[in-house]
Amino acid sequence: MLKENCYILELNLANNRVGSKGVCDIAEMLQINTTLKKLSLAGNRLRDKDADCLSQAILENRQLQSLDLSRNEFSDIGGVLLGSAIGENEILEEINLSWNHFRRSGALAICEGIKVNARLKKADLSWNGLGAECGKSVAEIIRSNGTLTHLDVSNNRITADSVATIAKALDENENLVELKIGYNPLSIQGALLLLRAIKNDRSVLRSLDLSEVLVDKDFKVLAKRISEKRNIVIKHGGVVGDFPTNGDVV
């Protein structure tokens, strides 16, 4: 029915246990349907074996603008397949891949796909396992993608060793409006580096989320100075030496 349907614009199949047969049927539909703009397959326990037909659908579809594949079980093989397809897709504007198991090669492929995509505006990679290996890849997304306005890499084990590279890319960025990078072991100095990167007049960032990342008083002073110049929300895990130390917002 959905193959020929010309009225439905959004389809939410989240938490339906569609299974491998179901997801392949959906993927086949996506290659034919010409009206669907938004699709959620979140929470369907999809695995790497399901990524093959989905990646083909991402390549073939010319209408879908928003795809939610969060809370599934994709890992490295699935990441490689999906990442390649995302990189070649020219229609998607939003992709949600949070709460999967992307690490190593899969995470690198996803980051590469997002980096080269010329249409994406929002990408959510939170609650995966990008780790220190993908810190440079996150920086490359920020540096190279000129359309992305919202990026979420929260809770990905991104370490303080990666922050300098990410901060340098952020300093050059002129399109990112929201960056969520909290719940990562970034260090106090790392948080300050990120904040310094957005103090320039080129930055259009309006939301910097460093939830659960401790900061110092230098950060607090600079955050106040930036917020006086433009409308921005800066979240962090608290100022060392101040009370309370949780959930502070500038």
CSV table of N, CA and C in Angstrom, one decimal, residues 23 25 32 34 66 69 83 89 127 137 145 149 152 154 161 164 235:
chain,number,residue,atom,x,y,z
A,23,VAL,N,11.7,-4.8,7.8
A,23,VAL,CA,12.5,-3.7,7.4
A,23,VAL,C,13.0,-3.7,6.0
A,25,ASP,N,11.0,-4.9,3.6
A,25,ASP,CA,9.8,-4.5,2.9
A,25,ASP,C,9.7,-3.0,2.9
A,32,ILE,N,10.5,3.2,-3.9
A,32,ILE,CA,9.5,3.5,-4.9
A,32,ILE,C,8.6,4.7,-4.5
A,34,THR,N,7.2,8.1,-3.4
A,34,THR,CA,7.7,9.5,-3.8
A,34,THR,C,7.2,10.6,-3.0
A,66,SER,N,13.9,13.0,6.7
A,66,SER,CA,14.2,12.8,8.1
A,66,SER,C,14.2,11.3,8.4
A,69,LEU,N,16.9,6.2,13.1
A,69,LEU,CA,17.3,4.8,13.4
A,69,LEU,C,17.8,4.6,14.8
A,83,GLY,N,27.0,4.5,6.7
A,83,GLY,CA,27.8,5.6,6.5
A,83,GLY,C,28.1,5.9,5.1
A,89,ASN,N,23.9,10.2,-0.2
A,89,ASN,CA,22.5,10.7,-0.2
A,89,ASN,C,22.5,12.3,-0.4
A,127,TRP,N,25.2,8.7,22.5
A,127,TRP,CA,25.1,7.4,23.2
A,127,TRP,C,25.5,6.3,22.2
A,137,SER,N,37.6,12.7,13.7
A,137,SER,CA,36.5,12.6,12.7
A,137,SER,C,35.4,13.6,13.0
A,145,ASN,N,31.7,20.1,6.9
A,145,ASN,CA,30.3,20.2,6.5
A,145,ASN,C,29.7,21.6,6.7
A,149,THR,N,23.7,22.3,11.0
A,149,THR,CA,23.5,23.3,12.1
A,149,THR,C,23.3,22.7,13.5
A,152,ASP,N,25.0,16.4,17.7
A,152,ASP,CA,24.9,15.8,19.0
A,152,ASP,C,25.9,14.6,19.1
A,154,SER,N,27.0,13.6,22.3
A,154,SER,CA,27.0,13.4,23.7
A,154,SER,C,27.3,11.9,24.1
A,161,ASP,N,42.0,14.3,24.9
A,161,ASP,CA,43.0,14.4,23.9
A,161,ASP,C,42.5,14.9,22.6
A,164,ALA,N,41.4,19.6,21.6
A,164,ALA,CA,42.1,20.7,20.9
A,164,ALA,C,41.8,20.7,19.4
A,235,LYS,N,25.5,25.1,28.7
A,235,LYS,CA,25.2,24.2,29.8
A,235,LYS,C,26.6,23.5,30.2
